[in-house]
């Protein structure tokens, strides 16, 4: 797998290029469309998404979160390390997932302040296109796998709160942070 060659500084901007939509906004619930061609406009979107993600102290961002209905996610679980390149994944698809799962806290730039336990596979293999439109494969485990799966959920209109099993904690956390439990669309498992 090739690392991205995108020259994006990992710093906070006073005015990030894109607005992140929050829970309750309809754009977050629409399935994203495949990217037919990875071109300069798609690369520019990925750059702007990275700048917006870094400005919000995030480790992942999906295009639907910035109201773009495309299958594109950006991920950087090592955002403190300037030398570690971020991942840019067009049309990502899980090709394998471990049977072994683990529970860990997740948060989301679209639901600021809310952190709750979610069960996910500990390891995955995915296929995707890189920022040059080349097909790639990637094996990921632990935090990287969790982050990729979290962002890929956004591409199908699913948010991490939909996967939370503890309904009481979910309702309390959402209310405490100004969100409504009515905007959660619970899914099994």
Coordinates of N, CA and C in Angstrom, one line a residue:
X1 N 0.8 -1.2 0.0 CA 0.0 0.0 0.0 C 0.9 1.2 0.0
X2 N 0.5 2.2 -0.8 CA 1.3 3.4 -0.8 C 0.7 4.4 0.1
X3 N 1.6 5.1 0.8 CA 1.1 6.2 1.7 C 0.8 7.4 0.8
X4 N -0.1 8.2 1.3 CA -0.5 9.4 0.5 C 0.6 10.4 0.3
X5 N 0.6 11.1 -0.8 CA 1.6 12.1 -1.0 C 1.0 13.5 -0.9
X6 N -0.1 13.5 -0.2 CA -0.8 14.8 0.0 C -0.1 15.7 0.9
X7 N 0.3 16.9 0.5 CA 1.0 17.9 1.3 C 0.0 18.7 2.2
X8 N -0.4 18.1 3.3 CA -1.3 18.8 4.2 C -0.7 18.9 5.5
X9 N -0.5 20.1 6.0 CA 0.0 20.3 7.3 C -1.0 19.8 8.4
X10 N -0.5 19.2 9.4 CA -1.3 18.7 10.5 C -1.4 19.8 11.5
X11 N -2.2 20.8 11.2 CA -2.4 21.9 12.1 C -3.8 22.4 12.1
X12 N -4.2 23.1 13.2 CA -5.5 23.7 13.3 C -5.6 24.9 12.5
X13 N -6.7 25.1 11.8 CA -6.9 26.3 11.0 C -8.0 27.1 11.7
X14 N -7.9 28.4 11.8 CA -9.0 29.2 12.4 C -10.3 29.0 11.6
X15 N -10.1 28.9 10.3 CA -11.3 28.8 9.4 C -11.1 27.6 8.5
X16 N -11.5 26.4 9.0 CA -11.3 25.2 8.1 C -12.1 25.4 6.8
X17 N -11.7 24.7 5.7 CA -12.4 24.9 4.5 C -13.8 24.3 4.4
X18 N -14.1 23.4 5.2 CA -15.4 22.7 5.2 C -16.2 22.8 6.5
X19 N -17.5 22.7 6.5 CA -18.3 22.6 7.7 C -18.7 21.2 7.9
X20 N -18.5 20.8 9.2 CA -18.9 19.4 9.6 C -20.4 19.5 10.1
X21 N -21.2 18.6 9.5 CA -22.6 18.5 9.9 C -22.8 17.7 11.1
X22 N -23.8 17.9 11.9 CA -24.0 17.2 13.1 C -25.2 16.3 13.1
X23 N -25.3 15.4 14.1 CA -26.4 14.5 14.3 C -27.7 15.2 14.2
X24 N -28.6 14.7 13.4 CA -29.9 15.3 13.2 C -30.0 15.9 11.8
X25 N -28.8 16.1 11.1 CA -28.8 16.7 9.8 C -29.0 15.5 8.8
X26 N -30.0 15.7 7.9 CA -30.3 14.6 6.9 C -29.2 14.2 6.0
X27 N -28.2 15.1 5.7 CA -27.1 14.7 4.8 C -26.3 13.5 5.4
X28 N -26.3 13.3 6.7 CA -25.6 12.3 7.4 C -26.2 10.9 7.2
X29 N -27.5 10.9 6.8 CA -28.2 9.6 6.7 C -28.4 9.1 5.3
X30 N -27.8 9.8 4.3 CA -28.0 9.3 2.9 C -26.8 8.5 2.5
X31 N -27.1 7.4 1.8 CA -26.0 6.5 1.3 C -25.1 7.3 0.3
X32 N -23.8 7.2 0.4 CA -22.9 7.9 -0.5 C -22.8 7.2 -1.8
X33 N -22.5 7.9 -2.8 CA -22.3 7.3 -4.2 C -20.8 7.0 -4.4
X34 N -20.6 6.0 -5.2 CA -19.2 5.6 -5.6 C -18.6 6.7 -6.3
X35 N -17.3 6.9 -6.2 CA -16.5 7.9 -6.9 C -16.2 7.2 -8.2
X36 N -16.7 7.8 -9.3 CA -16.5 7.2 -10.6 C -15.0 7.4 -11.1
X37 N -14.5 8.6 -10.9 CA -13.2 8.9 -11.3 C -12.5 9.7 -10.2
X38 N -11.3 9.3 -9.8 CA -10.5 10.0 -8.9 C -9.7 11.1 -9.7
X39 N -10.2 12.3 -9.6 CA -9.5 13.4 -10.4 C -9.1 14.5 -9.5
X40 N -8.7 15.6 -10.0 CA -8.2 16.7 -9.2 C -9.2 17.3 -8.3
X41 N -10.5 17.3 -8.7 CA -11.5 17.8 -7.8 C -11.7 16.9 -6.6
X42 N -11.6 15.6 -6.8 CA -11.7 14.7 -5.7 C -10.5 14.8 -4.8
X43 N -9.3 15.0 -5.4 CA -8.1 15.1 -4.5 C -8.2 16.4 -3.7
X44 N -8.7 17.5 -4.4 CA -8.9 18.8 -3.6 C -9.9 18.6 -2.5
X45 N -11.0 17.8 -2.7 CA -11.9 17.5 -1.6 C -11.2 16.8 -0.5
X46 N -10.4 15.8 -0.8 CA -9.7 15.0 0.2 C -8.7 15.9 1.0
X47 N -8.0 16.9 0.3 CA -7.2 17.8 1.0 C -8.0 18.7 2.0
X48 N -9.1 19.2 1.5 CA -9.9 20.1 2.3 C -10.5 19.3 3.5
X49 N -10.8 18.0 3.3 CA -11.3 17.2 4.4 C -10.2 16.9 5.4
X50 N -9.0 16.7 5.0 CA -7.9 16.5 5.9 C -7.7 17.8 6.7
X51 N -7.7 19.0 6.1 CA -7.5 20.2 6.8 C -8.6 20.4 7.8
X52 N -9.8 20.1 7.4 CA -11.0 20.3 8.3 C -10.9 19.3 9.5
X53 N -10.5 18.0 9.2 CA -10.3 17.0 10.3 C -9.2 17.5 11.3
X54 N -8.1 17.9 10.8 CA -7.0 18.3 11.7 C -7.4 19.5 12.5
X55 N -8.2 20.4 11.9 CA -8.6 21.6 12.6 C -9.6 21.3 13.7
X56 N -10.2 20.1 13.6 CA -11.2 19.7 14.6 C -10.7 18.6 15.6
X57 N -9.4 18.4 15.5 CA -8.7 17.4 16.4 C -9.3 16.0 16.1
X58 N -9.7 15.7 14.9 CA -10.2 14.4 14.5 C -9.2 13.4 14.0
X59 N -9.5 12.1 14.0 CA -8.6 11.1 13.4 C -9.3 10.5 12.2
X60 N -10.5 10.9 11.8 CA -11.1 10.4 10.6 C -12.3 11.3 10.3
X61 N -12.6 11.4 9.0 CA -13.7 12.2 8.5 C -14.2 11.6 7.2
X62 N -15.5 11.5 7.0 CA -16.1 10.9 5.8 C -16.8 12.1 5.0
X63 N -16.8 12.0 3.7 CA -17.4 13.0 2.9 C -18.8 13.4 3.2
X64 N -19.7 12.4 3.6 CA -21.0 12.8 4.0 C -21.1 13.8 5.2
X65 N -20.1 13.7 6.1 CA -20.0 14.6 7.2 C -19.8 16.1 6.8
X66 N -19.3 16.3 5.6 CA -19.2 17.7 5.1 C -20.1 17.9 3.9
X67 N -21.2 17.1 3.9 CA -22.3 17.3 3.0 C -21.9 17.0 1.5
X68 N -21.0 16.1 1.3 CA -20.6 15.6 0.0 C -21.0 14.1 -0.1
X69 N -21.9 13.8 -1.0 CA -22.5 12.4 -1.1 C -21.6 11.5 -1.9
X70 N -20.3 11.3 -1.5 CA -19.3 10.5 -2.2 C -18.7 9.5 -1.2
X71 N -18.3 8.4 -1.8 CA -17.6 7.4 -1.0 C -16.1 7.7 -0.8
X72 N -15.8 8.6 0.1 CA -14.4 9.1 0.4 C -14.3 9.2 1.9
X73 N -13.2 8.7 2.4 CA -12.9 8.9 3.8 C -11.4 9.2 3.9
X74 N -11.1 10.0 4.9 CA -9.7 10.3 5.3 C -9.5 9.9 6.7
X75 N -8.3 9.3 7.0 CA -8.0 8.8 8.3 C -6.6 9.1 8.7
X76 N -6.4 9.5 9.9 CA -5.0 9.7 10.4 C -5.0 9.4 11.9
X77 N -4.7 8.2 12.3 CA -4.7 7.8 13.7 C -3.4 8.3 14.4
X78 N -2.4 8.9 13.7 CA -1.2 9.3 14.2 C -1.0 10.8 13.9
X79 N -2.1 11.6 14.2 CA -2.1 13.0 13.8 C -1.1 13.9 14.5
X80 N -0.5 13.4 15.6 CA 0.5 14.2 16.2 C 1.9 14.0 15.5
X81 N 2.0 13.0 14.7 CA 3.3 12.8 14.0 C 3.3 13.3 12.6
X82 N 4.0 14.4 12.4 CA 4.0 15.1 11.1 C 4.5 14.2 10.0
X83 N 5.4 13.2 10.3 CA 5.9 12.4 9.3 C 5.0 11.2 8.9
X84 N 4.0 10.9 9.7 CA 3.1 9.8 9.4 C 2.0 10.3 8.4
X85 N 2.0 9.8 7.2 CA 1.0 10.2 6.2 C -0.4 9.8 6.5
X86 N -1.4 10.6 6.2 CA -2.8 10.2 6.4 C -3.2 9.2 5.3
X87 N -4.3 8.5 5.5 CA -4.9 7.6 4.5 C -6.0 8.3 3.8
X88 N -6.1 8.2 2.5 CA -7.2 8.7 1.7 C -7.8 7.5 1.0
X89 N -9.0 7.2 1.3 CA -9.7 6.0 0.7 C -10.9 6.3 -0.1
X90 N -10.8 6.1 -1.4 CA -12.0 6.3 -2.2 C -12.7 4.9 -2.4
X91 N -14.0 4.8 -2.3 CA -14.7 3.6 -2.5 C -14.2 2.5 -1.7
X92 N -14.0 2.7 -0.4 CA -13.5 1.6 0.5 C -14.5 0.5 0.6
X93 N -14.0 -0.7 0.7 CA -14.8 -1.9 0.8 C -14.1 -2.9 1.7
X94 N -14.8 -3.4 2.7 CA -14.3 -4.4 3.6 C -14.3 -5.8 2.9
X95 N -13.1 -6.4 2.7 CA -13.0 -7.7 2.1 C -12.9 -8.8 3.1
X96 N -12.4 -8.5 4.3 CA -12.4 -9.5 5.4 C -12.4 -8.8 6.7
X97 N -13.1 -9.4 7.7 CA -13.1 -8.9 9.0 C -12.9 -10.0 10.0
X98 N -12.2 -9.8 11.1 CA -11.9 -10.8 12.1 C -13.2 -11.2 12.8
X99 N -13.2 -12.4 13.2 CA -14.3 -12.9 14.1 C -14.2 -12.3 15.5
X100 N -12.9 -12.0 15.8 CA -12.6 -11.4 17.1 C -13.1 -10.0 17.2
X101 N -13.8 -9.6 18.2 CA -14.3 -8.3 18.3 C -13.8 -7.7 19.6
X102 N -13.8 -6.4 19.7 CA -13.5 -5.7 21.0 C -14.4 -4.5 21.2
X103 N -14.6 -4.1 22.4 CA -15.4 -2.9 22.7 C -14.5 -1.8 23.1
X104 N -14.7 -0.6 22.6 CA -13.9 0.6 22.9 C -14.8 1.8 22.7
X105 N -14.3 2.9 23.4 CA -15.0 4.2 23.2 C -14.8 4.7 21.9
X106 N -15.9 5.3 21.3 CA -15.8 6.1 20.1 C -16.4 7.4 20.3
X107 N -15.9 8.4 19.5 CA -16.5 9.7 19.4 C -16.7 10.0 17.9
X108 N -17.2 11.2 17.6 CA -17.4 11.5 16.2 C -17.5 13.1 16.1
X109 N -16.8 13.6 15.1 CA -16.8 15.0 14.8 C -18.2 15.5 14.6
X110 N -19.1 14.7 14.2 CA -20.5 15.1 13.9 C -21.4 15.0 15.2
X111 N -20.8 14.5 16.3 CA -21.5 14.4 17.6 C -20.6 14.8 18.7
X112 N -20.1 16.1 18.6 CA -19.1 16.5 19.6 C -19.4 16.3 21.0
X113 N -18.5 15.8 21.8 CA -18.7 15.6 23.2 C -19.2 14.3 23.7
X114 N -19.7 13.5 22.7 CA -20.3 12.2 23.0 C -19.3 11.1 22.8
X115 N -19.0 10.3 23.8 CA -18.1 9.2 23.7 C -18.7 8.0 24.3
X116 N -18.9 6.9 23.6 CA -19.6 5.7 24.1 C -19.0 4.4 23.5
X117 N -19.2 3.3 24.2 CA -18.6 2.0 23.8 C -19.4 1.5 22.6
X118 N -18.5 1.0 21.6 CA -19.0 0.3 20.4 C -18.2 -1.0 20.2
X119 N -18.9 -2.0 19.8 CA -18.3 -3.3 19.5 C -17.9 -3.3 18.0
X120 N -16.7 -3.6 17.7 CA -16.3 -3.8 16.3 C -15.2 -4.9 16.1
X121 N -15.0 -5.4 14.9 CA -14.0 -6.4 14.7 C -12.6 -5.8 15.0
X122 N -11.7 -6.6 15.5 CA -10.4 -6.1 15.9 C -9.4 -5.9 14.7
X123 N -9.7 -6.6 13.6 CA -8.9 -6.5 12.4 C -9.8 -6.6 11.1
X124 N -9.3 -5.9 10.1 CA -10.0 -5.9 8.8 C -9.0 -5.9 7.7
X125 N -9.6 -6.3 6.5 CA -8.8 -6.1 5.3 C -9.8 -5.3 4.4
X126 N -9.3 -4.3 3.7 CA -10.1 -3.5 2.8 C -9.5 -3.3 1.5
X127 N -10.3 -3.0 0.5 CA -9.8 -2.6 -0.8 C -10.4 -1.2 -1.1
X128 N -9.6 -0.4 -1.8 CA -10.0 1.0 -2.1 C -9.2 1.5 -3.2
X129 N -9.5 2.7 -3.6 CA -8.6 3.4 -4.6 C -7.9 4.6 -3.8
X130 N -6.7 4.8 -4.2 CA -5.9 5.8 -3.5 C -6.1 7.2 -4.2
X131 N -5.4 8.2 -3.8 CA -5.7 9.5 -4.4 C -5.3 9.7 -5.8
X132 N -4.6 8.6 -6.3 CA -4.2 8.6 -7.8 C -5.2 7.7 -8.6
X133 N -6.2 7.2 -7.9 CA -7.1 6.3 -8.6 C -6.7 4.9 -8.7
X134 N -5.5 4.5 -8.0 CA -5.0 3.2 -8.2 C -5.6 2.2 -7.1
X135 N -6.0 1.0 -7.5 CA -6.6 0.1 -6.6 C -5.5 -0.3 -5.5
X136 N -5.9 -0.4 -4.3 CA -5.0 -0.8 -3.2 C -5.7 -1.7 -2.2
X137 N -5.0 -2.4 -1.4 CA -5.5 -3.3 -0.3 C -4.8 -2.8 0.9
X138 N -5.5 -3.0 2.0 CA -4.9 -2.6 3.3 C -5.4 -3.5 4.4
X139 N -4.5 -4.0 5.3 CA -4.8 -4.7 6.4 C -4.7 -3.8 7.6
X140 N -5.7 -3.7 8.5 CA -5.7 -2.8 9.6 C -6.2 -3.5 10.8
X141 N -5.6 -3.1 12.0 CA -6.1 -3.7 13.3 C -6.2 -2.6 14.3
X142 N -6.9 -3.0 15.4 CA -7.1 -2.1 16.5 C -7.6 -0.7 16.2
X143 N -7.0 0.4 16.6 CA -7.5 1.7 16.4 C -7.7 2.0 14.9
X144 N -6.8 1.7 14.1 CA -6.9 2.0 12.7 C -8.1 1.3 12.1
X145 N -8.3 0.0 12.4 CA -9.5 -0.8 11.9 C -10.7 -0.1 12.4
X146 N -10.8 0.2 13.7 CA -12.0 0.8 14.3 C -12.3 2.2 13.6
X147 N -11.3 3.0 13.4 CA -11.5 4.3 12.7 C -12.0 4.1 11.3
X148 N -11.4 3.2 10.5 CA -11.8 3.0 9.2 C -13.3 2.5 9.1
X149 N -13.6 1.6 10.0 CA -15.0 1.1 10.0 C -16.0 2.1 10.4
X150 N -15.6 3.0 11.4 CA -16.4 4.1 11.9 C -16.7 5.0 10.7
X151 N -15.7 5.4 9.9 CA -15.8 6.3 8.8 C -16.6 5.7 7.7
X152 N -16.4 4.4 7.4 CA -17.1 3.7 6.4 C -18.6 3.6 6.7
X153 N -18.9 3.5 8.0 CA -20.3 3.5 8.4 C -21.0 4.8 7.8
X154 N -20.3 5.9 7.9 CA -20.9 7.2 7.4 C -21.3 7.1 6.0
X155 N -20.6 6.2 5.2 CA -20.9 6.1 3.8 C -22.2 5.4 3.5
X156 N -22.7 4.7 4.5 CA -24.0 4.1 4.4 C -25.1 4.7 5.2
X157 N -24.8 5.9 5.8 CA -25.8 6.7 6.6 C -25.8 6.2 8.0
X158 N -24.9 5.4 8.4 CA -24.8 4.9 9.8 C -23.9 5.7 10.6
X159 N -24.3 6.0 11.9 CA -23.4 6.8 12.8 C -23.1 5.9 14.0
X160 N -22.0 6.1 14.7 CA -21.6 5.2 15.7 C -22.6 5.1 16.8
X161 N -23.4 6.1 17.1 CA -24.5 6.0 18.1 C -25.5 5.0 17.8
X162 N -25.7 4.7 16.5 CA -26.6 3.6 16.0 C -26.2 2.3 16.5
X163 N -24.9 2.1 16.8 CA -24.3 0.8 17.2 C -24.1 0.7 18.7
X164 N -24.5 1.7 19.5 CA -24.3 1.6 20.9 C -25.4 0.7 21.5
X165 N -25.0 -0.2 22.4 CA -25.9 -1.1 23.0 C -26.5 -0.6 24.3
X166 N -25.8 0.2 25.0 CA -26.2 0.8 26.3 C -27.1 2.0 26.1
X167 N -28.4 1.7 26.0 CA -29.4 2.8 25.6 C -29.5 3.9 26.7
X168 N -29.3 3.5 28.0 CA -29.4 4.5 29.0 C -28.2 5.5 28.9
X169 N -27.0 5.0 28.8 CA -25.8 5.8 28.6 C -25.9 6.6 27.4
X170 N -26.4 6.1 26.3 CA -26.6 6.8 25.0 C -27.5 8.0 25.2
X171 N -28.7 7.7 25.7 CA -29.6 8.8 25.9 C -29.1 9.9 26.8
X172 N -28.4 9.5 27.9 CA -27.9 10.5 28.8 C -26.8 11.4 28.2
X173 N -25.8 10.7 27.5 CA -24.7 11.4 26.8 C -25.3 12.4 25.7
X174 N -26.2 11.9 24.9 CA -26.8 12.7 23.9 C -27.4 14.0 24.5
X175 N -28.3 13.8 25.5 CA -29.0 14.9 26.1 C -28.0 15.9 26.7
X176 N -27.0 15.4 27.4 CA -26.0 16.2 28.1 C -25.3 17.1 27.1
X177 N -25.2 16.6 25.8 CA -24.4 17.4 24.8 C -25.3 18.0 23.8
X178 N -26.6 18.1 24.1 CA -27.6 18.9 23.2 C -28.1 18.1 22.0
X179 N -28.0 16.8 22.0 CA -28.5 16.0 20.9 C -29.7 15.2 21.3
X180 N -30.5 14.8 20.3 CA -31.7 14.0 20.6 C -31.6 12.6 20.3
X181 N -32.0 11.7 21.2 CA -32.0 10.3 21.0 C -32.9 9.9 19.8
X182 N -33.8 10.8 19.5 CA -34.7 10.5 18.3 C -33.9 10.4 17.0
X183 N -32.7 11.0 17.0 CA -31.9 11.0 15.8 C -31.1 9.8 15.6
X184 N -31.2 8.9 16.6 CA -30.4 7.6 16.5 C -31.3 6.6 15.8
X185 N -30.6 5.8 14.9 CA -31.3 4.8 14.2 C -30.6 3.4 14.5
X186 N -31.1 2.9 15.7 CA -30.4 1.7 16.2 C -30.3 0.5 15.2
X187 N -29.2 -0.1 15.1 CA -29.0 -1.3 14.3 C -28.6 -2.4 15.1
X188 N -28.9 -3.6 14.7 CA -28.5 -4.8 15.5 C -27.1 -5.1 15.3
X189 N -26.4 -5.6 16.4 CA -25.0 -6.0 16.4 C -24.2 -4.9 16.0

